[in-house]
CSV table of C-alpha atoms in Angstrom, one decimal:
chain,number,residue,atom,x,y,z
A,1,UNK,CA,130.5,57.8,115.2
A,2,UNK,CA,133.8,57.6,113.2
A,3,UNK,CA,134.9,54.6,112.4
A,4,UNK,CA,137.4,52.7,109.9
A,5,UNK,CA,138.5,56.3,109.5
A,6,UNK,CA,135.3,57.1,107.9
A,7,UNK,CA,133.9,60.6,109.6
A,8,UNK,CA,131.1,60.5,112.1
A,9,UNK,CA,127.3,60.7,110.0
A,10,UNK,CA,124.5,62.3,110.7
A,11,UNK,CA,121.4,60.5,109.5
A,12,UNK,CA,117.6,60.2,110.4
A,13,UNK,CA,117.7,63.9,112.5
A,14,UNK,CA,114.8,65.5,113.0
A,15,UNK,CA,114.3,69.1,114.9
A,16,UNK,CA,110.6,70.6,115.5
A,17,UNK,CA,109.9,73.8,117.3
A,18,UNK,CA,107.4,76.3,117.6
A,19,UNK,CA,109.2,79.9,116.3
A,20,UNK,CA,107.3,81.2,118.7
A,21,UNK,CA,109.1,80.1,121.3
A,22,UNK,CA,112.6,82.3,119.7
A,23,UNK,CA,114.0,85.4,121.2
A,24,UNK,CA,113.2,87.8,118.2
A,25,UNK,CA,116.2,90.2,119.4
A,26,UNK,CA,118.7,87.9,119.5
A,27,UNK,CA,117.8,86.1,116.2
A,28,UNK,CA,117.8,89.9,114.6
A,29,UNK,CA,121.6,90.1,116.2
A,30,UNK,CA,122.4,87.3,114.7
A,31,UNK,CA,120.5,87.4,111.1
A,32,UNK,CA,120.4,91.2,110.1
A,33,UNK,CA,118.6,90.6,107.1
A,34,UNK,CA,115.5,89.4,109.9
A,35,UNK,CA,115.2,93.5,111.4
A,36,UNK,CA,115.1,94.8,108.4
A,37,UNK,CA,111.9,93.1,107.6
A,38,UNK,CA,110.8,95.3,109.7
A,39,UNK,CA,108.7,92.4,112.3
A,40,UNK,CA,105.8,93.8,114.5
A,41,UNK,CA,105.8,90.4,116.6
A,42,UNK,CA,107.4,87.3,116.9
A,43,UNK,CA,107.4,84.5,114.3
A,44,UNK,CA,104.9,82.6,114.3
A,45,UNK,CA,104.5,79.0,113.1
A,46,UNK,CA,105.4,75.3,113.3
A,47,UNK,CA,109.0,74.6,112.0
A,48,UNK,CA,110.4,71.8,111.4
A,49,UNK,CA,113.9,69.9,110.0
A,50,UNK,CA,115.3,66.7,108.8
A,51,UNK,CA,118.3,66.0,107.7
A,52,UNK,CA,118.5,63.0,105.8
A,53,UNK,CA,122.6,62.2,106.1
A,54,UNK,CA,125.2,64.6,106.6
A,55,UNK,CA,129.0,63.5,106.9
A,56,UNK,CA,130.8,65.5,109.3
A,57,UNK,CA,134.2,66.3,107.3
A,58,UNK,CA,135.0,69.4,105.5
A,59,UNK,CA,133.6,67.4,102.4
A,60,UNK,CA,130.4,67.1,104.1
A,61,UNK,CA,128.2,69.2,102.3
A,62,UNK,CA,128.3,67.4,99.2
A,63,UNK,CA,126.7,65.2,100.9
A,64,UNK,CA,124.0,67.3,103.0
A,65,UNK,CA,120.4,66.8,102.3
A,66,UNK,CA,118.1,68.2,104.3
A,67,UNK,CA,114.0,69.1,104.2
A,68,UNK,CA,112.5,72.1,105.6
A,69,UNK,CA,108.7,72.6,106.2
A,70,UNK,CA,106.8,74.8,107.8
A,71,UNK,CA,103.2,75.0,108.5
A,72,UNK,CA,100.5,76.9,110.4
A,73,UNK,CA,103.1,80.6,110.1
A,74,UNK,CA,102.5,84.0,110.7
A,75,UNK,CA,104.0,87.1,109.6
A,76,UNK,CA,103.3,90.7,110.8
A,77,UNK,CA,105.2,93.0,108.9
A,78,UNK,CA,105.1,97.3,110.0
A,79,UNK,CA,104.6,97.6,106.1
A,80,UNK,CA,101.9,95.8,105.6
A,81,UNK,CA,98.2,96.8,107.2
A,82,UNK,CA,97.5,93.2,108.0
A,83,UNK,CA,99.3,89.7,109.2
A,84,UNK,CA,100.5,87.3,106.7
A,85,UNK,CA,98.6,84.7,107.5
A,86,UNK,CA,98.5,80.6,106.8
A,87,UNK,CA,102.0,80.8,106.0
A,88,UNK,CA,103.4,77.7,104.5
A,89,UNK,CA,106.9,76.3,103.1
A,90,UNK,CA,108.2,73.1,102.1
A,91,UNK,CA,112.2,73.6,100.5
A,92,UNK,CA,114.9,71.3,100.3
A,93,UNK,CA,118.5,72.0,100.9
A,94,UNK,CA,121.5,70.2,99.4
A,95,UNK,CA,125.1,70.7,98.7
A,96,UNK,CA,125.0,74.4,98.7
A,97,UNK,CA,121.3,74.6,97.1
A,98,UNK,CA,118.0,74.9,98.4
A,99,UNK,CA,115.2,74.4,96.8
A,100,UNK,CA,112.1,76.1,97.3
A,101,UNK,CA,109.4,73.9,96.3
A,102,UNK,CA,106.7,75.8,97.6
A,103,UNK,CA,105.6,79.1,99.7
A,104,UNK,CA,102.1,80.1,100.1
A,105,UNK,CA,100.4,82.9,102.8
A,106,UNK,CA,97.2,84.5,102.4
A,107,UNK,CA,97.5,88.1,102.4
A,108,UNK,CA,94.2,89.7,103.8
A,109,UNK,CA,91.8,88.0,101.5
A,110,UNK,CA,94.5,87.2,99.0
A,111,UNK,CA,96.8,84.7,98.4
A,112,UNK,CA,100.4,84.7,97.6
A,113,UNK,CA,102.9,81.6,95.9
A,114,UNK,CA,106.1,81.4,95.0
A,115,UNK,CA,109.0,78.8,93.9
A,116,UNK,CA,112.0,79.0,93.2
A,117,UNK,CA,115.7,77.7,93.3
A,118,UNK,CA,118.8,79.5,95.5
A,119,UNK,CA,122.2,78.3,94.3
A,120,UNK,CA,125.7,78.8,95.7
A,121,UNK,CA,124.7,79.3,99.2
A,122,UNK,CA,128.4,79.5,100.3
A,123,UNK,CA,129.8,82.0,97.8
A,124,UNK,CA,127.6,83.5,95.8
A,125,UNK,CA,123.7,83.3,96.2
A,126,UNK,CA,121.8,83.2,92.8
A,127,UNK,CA,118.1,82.8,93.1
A,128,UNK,CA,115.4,81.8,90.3
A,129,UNK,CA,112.1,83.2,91.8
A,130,UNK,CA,108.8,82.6,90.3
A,131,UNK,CA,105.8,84.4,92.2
A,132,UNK,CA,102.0,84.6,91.8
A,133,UNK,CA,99.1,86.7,94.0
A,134,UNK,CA,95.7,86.3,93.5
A,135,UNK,CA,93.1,88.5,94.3
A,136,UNK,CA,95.1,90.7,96.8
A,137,UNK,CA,93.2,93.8,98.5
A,138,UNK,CA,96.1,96.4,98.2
A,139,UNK,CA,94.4,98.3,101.2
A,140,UNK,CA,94.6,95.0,103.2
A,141,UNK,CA,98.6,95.2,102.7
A,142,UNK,CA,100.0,98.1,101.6
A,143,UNK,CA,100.9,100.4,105.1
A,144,UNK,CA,98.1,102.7,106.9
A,145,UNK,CA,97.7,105.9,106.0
A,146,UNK,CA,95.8,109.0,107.4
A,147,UNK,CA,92.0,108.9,107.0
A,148,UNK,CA,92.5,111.7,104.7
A,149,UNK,CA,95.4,111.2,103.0
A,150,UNK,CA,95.7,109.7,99.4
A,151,UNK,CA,95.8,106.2,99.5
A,152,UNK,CA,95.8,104.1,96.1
A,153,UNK,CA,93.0,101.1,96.5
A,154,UNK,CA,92.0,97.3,94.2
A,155,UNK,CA,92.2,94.2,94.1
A,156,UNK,CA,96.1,92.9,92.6
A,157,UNK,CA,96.7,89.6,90.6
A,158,UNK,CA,100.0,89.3,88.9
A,159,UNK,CA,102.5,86.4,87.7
A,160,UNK,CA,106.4,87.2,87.8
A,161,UNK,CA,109.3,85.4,86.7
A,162,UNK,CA,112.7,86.6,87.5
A,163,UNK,CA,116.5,85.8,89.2
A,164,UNK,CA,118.7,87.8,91.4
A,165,UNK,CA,121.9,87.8,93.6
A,166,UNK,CA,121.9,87.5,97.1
A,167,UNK,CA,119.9,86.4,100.1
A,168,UNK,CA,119.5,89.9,101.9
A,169,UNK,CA,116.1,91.7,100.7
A,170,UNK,CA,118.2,94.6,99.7
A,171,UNK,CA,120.5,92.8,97.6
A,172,UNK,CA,117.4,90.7,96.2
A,173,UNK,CA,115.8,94.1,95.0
A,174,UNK,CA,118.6,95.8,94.0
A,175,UNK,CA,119.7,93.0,91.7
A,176,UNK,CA,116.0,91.4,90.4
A,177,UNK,CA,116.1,91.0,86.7
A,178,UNK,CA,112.5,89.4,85.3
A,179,UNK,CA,109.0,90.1,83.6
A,180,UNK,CA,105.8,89.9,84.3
A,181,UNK,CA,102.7,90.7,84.5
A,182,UNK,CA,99.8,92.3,87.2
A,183,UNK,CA,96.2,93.2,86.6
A,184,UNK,CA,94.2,95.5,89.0
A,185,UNK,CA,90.4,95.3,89.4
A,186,UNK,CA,88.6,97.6,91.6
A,187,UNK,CA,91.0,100.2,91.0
A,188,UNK,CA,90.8,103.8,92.6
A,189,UNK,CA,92.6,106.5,94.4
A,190,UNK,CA,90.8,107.6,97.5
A,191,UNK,CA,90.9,111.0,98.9
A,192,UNK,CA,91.8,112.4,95.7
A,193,UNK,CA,90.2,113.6,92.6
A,194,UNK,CA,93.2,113.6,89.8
A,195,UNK,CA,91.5,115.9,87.2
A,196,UNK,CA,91.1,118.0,89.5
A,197,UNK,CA,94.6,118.5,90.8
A,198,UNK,CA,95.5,118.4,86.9
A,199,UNK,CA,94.0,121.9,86.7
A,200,UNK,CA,94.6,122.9,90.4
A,201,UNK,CA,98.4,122.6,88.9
A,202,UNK,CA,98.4,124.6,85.3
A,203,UNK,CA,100.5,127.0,86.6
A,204,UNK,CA,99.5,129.5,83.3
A,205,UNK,CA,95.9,130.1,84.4
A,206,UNK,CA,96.0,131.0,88.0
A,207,UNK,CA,92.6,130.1,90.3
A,208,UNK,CA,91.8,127.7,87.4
A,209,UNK,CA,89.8,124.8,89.2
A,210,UNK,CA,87.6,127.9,91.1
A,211,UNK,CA,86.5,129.6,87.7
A,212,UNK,CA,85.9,125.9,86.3
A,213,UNK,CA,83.8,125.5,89.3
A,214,UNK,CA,82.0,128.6,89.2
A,215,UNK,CA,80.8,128.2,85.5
A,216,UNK,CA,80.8,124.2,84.8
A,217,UNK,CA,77.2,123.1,84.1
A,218,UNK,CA,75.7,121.5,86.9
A,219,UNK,CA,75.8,118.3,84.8
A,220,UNK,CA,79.6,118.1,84.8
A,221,UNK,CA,80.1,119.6,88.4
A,222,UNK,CA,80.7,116.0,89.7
A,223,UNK,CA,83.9,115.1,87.6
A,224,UNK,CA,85.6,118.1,89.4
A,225,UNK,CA,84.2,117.8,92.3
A,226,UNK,CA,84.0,114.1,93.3
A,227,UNK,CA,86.4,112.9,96.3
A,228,UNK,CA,88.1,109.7,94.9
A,229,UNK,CA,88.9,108.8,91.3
A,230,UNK,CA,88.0,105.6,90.4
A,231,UNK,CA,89.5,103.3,87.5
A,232,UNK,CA,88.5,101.0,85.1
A,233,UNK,CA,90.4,97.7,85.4
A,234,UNK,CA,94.2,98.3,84.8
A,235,UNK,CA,96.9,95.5,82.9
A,236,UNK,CA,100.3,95.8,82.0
A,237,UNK,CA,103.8,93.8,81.5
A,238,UNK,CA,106.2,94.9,83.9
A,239,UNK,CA,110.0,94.6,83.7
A,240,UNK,CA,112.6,94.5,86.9
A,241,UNK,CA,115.6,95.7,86.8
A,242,UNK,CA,118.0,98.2,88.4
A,243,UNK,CA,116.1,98.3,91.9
A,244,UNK,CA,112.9,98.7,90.1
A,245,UNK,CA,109.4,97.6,88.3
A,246,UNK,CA,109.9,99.3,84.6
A,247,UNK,CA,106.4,99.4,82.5
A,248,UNK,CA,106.1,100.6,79.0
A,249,UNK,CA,101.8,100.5,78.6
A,250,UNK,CA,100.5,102.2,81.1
A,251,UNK,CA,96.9,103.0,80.6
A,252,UNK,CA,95.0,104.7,83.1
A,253,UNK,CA,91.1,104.9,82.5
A,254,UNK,CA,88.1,106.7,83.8
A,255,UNK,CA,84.8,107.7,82.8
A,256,UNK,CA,86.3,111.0,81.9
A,257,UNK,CA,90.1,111.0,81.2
A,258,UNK,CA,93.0,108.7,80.5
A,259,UNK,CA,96.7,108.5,81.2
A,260,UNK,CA,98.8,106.8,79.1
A,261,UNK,CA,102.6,106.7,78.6
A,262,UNK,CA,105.6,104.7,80.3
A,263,UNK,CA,107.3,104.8,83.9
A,264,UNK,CA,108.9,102.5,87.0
A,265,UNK,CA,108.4,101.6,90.7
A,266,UNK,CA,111.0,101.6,92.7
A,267,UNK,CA,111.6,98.6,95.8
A,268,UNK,CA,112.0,101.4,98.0
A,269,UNK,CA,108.6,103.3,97.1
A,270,UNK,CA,110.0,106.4,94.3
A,271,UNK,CA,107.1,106.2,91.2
A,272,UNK,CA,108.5,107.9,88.3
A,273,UNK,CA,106.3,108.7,84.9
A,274,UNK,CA,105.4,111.1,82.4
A,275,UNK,CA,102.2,109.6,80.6
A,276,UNK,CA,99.8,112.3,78.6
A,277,UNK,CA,96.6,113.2,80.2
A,278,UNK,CA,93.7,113.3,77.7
A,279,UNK,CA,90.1,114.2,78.5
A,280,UNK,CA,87.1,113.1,76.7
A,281,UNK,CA,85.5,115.3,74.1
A,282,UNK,CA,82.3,116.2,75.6
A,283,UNK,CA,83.9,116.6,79.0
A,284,UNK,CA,86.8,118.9,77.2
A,285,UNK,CA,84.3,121.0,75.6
A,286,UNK,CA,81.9,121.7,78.4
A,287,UNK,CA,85.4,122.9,80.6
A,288,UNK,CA,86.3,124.9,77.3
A,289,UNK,CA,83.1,126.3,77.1
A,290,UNK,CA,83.8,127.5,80.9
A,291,UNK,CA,87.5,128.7,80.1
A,292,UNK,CA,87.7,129.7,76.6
A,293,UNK,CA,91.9,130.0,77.4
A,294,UNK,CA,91.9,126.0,77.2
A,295,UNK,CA,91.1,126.0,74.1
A,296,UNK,CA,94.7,126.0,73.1
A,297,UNK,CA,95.5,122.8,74.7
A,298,UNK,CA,93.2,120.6,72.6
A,299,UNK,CA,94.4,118.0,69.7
A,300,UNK,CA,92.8,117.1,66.9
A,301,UNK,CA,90.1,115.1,68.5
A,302,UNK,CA,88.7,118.1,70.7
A,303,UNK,CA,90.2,116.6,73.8
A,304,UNK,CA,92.3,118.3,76.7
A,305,UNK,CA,95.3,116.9,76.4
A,306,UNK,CA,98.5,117.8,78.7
A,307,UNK,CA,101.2,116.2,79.8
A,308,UNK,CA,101.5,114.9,83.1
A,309,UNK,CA,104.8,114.0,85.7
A,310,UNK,CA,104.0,111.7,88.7
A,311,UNK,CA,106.1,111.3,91.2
């Protein structure tokens, strides 16, 4: 209580509740950042607060310390195929900062970290990030898709370091600035063969991918033919800025083509690039053999080669 006209403290406080327990509906009211995460369910998890001291004067918050932790959290997401699970956070708030000293989930067989710094909570929020995933099953997170539809597949491990503006997750994306870098193992596109819709789209030899399966040998039938394209293992250095993932050395590999060139992801989905399609020499001339009119389109090193936008 006040006294000697010192203000009223707060020390020693301690809250604990189970989010469960919170009306989701009214908490989105309240926190519009929290619907546009798009929650299946409610929180999850075991939440708890202690605030150390905290004089209550408007010069208080110079003074405010306070620890966060939460433990035993879950997370269900409509983007994401599969719960967050595990979810754990220990941060620290003071004067206008908090500190994030550690966040950790599993995401389907996966796991995800991150640290980090917020600064100028009251005017402007700046944010130091640093994230890590290990071993993350993209088909375990990324959103469902049709049984027949396209769907990129592997196993994602990547390190980034960044800062950005804002506590909203459209303001984080929109102004992330960072590197880093991912690697993807077990990589392949389900329910769609890419050489194959290379030639069902060369627009200057109509029917194409139906004369090249008439008259392929029977030997090289199966590159055409085959209903998923799988890649050998993928790295690259990323750079974020302007609302999206930039990469410069991209390098798409299979056992009978590769893509290289440069492009971007965007937060909100768009994949923009224009690498060069190349197609390995024996595989090239077998196709020629089929299509004599291709013959135009090789380089130097008897290989296919055309170039390729991916949107």
């Amino acid at each position: 209580a006040p006294a000697n006209g010192r203000p009223a403290r707060i020390e020693g406080f301690r809250l604990q509740t189970d989010l469960s327990r919170l009306n989701l509906q009214a908490l989105a009211q309240a926190l519009p950042s929290v619907q546009a995460l798009g929650l299946l369910e409610g929180l999850q998890g075991s939440l708890a607060v202690e605030i150390e001291q905290w004089a209550l004067d408007p010069k208080g918050l110079a003074e405010f310390v306070a620890t966060i932790q939460l433990a035993k959290g879950r997370l269900a997401l409509a983007k994401s195929a599969r719960a967050f699970e595990d979810v754990t956070l220990e941060g620290v708030a003071k004067a206008g900062r908090l500190e994030l000293k550690r966040f950790s989930t599993t995401a389907g067989s996966g796991t995800l970290t991150a640290a980090g710094i917020i600064d100028h909570l009251g005017t402007r929020p700046h944010a130091e990030l640093q994230v890590t995933a290990e071993g993350i099953v993209l088909q375990e997170v990324l959103p469902r898709v049709g049984t027949e539809d396209p769907q990129l597949q592997g196993r994602l491990s990547l390190s980034f370091q960044g800062t950005a503006q804002g506590l909203t997750a459209a303001a984080l994306s929109q102004t992330l600035t960072g590197a880093g870098r991912l690697q993807l193992s077990e990589a392949k596109v389900v329910n769609l063969n890419v050489l194959q819709e290379v030639f069902r789209r060369l627009s200057i030899l109509p029917g194409l991918v139906e004369r090249l399966q008439a008259r392929l040998p029977e030997s090289s039938q199966p590159k055409l033919t085959a209903r998923d394209t799988v890649f050998e293992p993928i790295a690259l250095s990323v750079t974020a800025k302007d609302g999206a993932l930039h990469f410069q050395e991209l390098r798409l590999t299979t056992d009978s083509f590769a893509m290289t060139g440069a492009g971007s992801v965007g937060f909100d989905g768009t994949l923009v690039s224009h690498p060069l399609l190349r197609i390995e020499p024996a595989l090239s001339a077998a196709i020629i053999r089929s299509v004599e009119e291709l013959q135009a389109l090789t380089n130097t090193a008897g290989e296919l080669e055309f170039p390729v936008v991916l949107q």
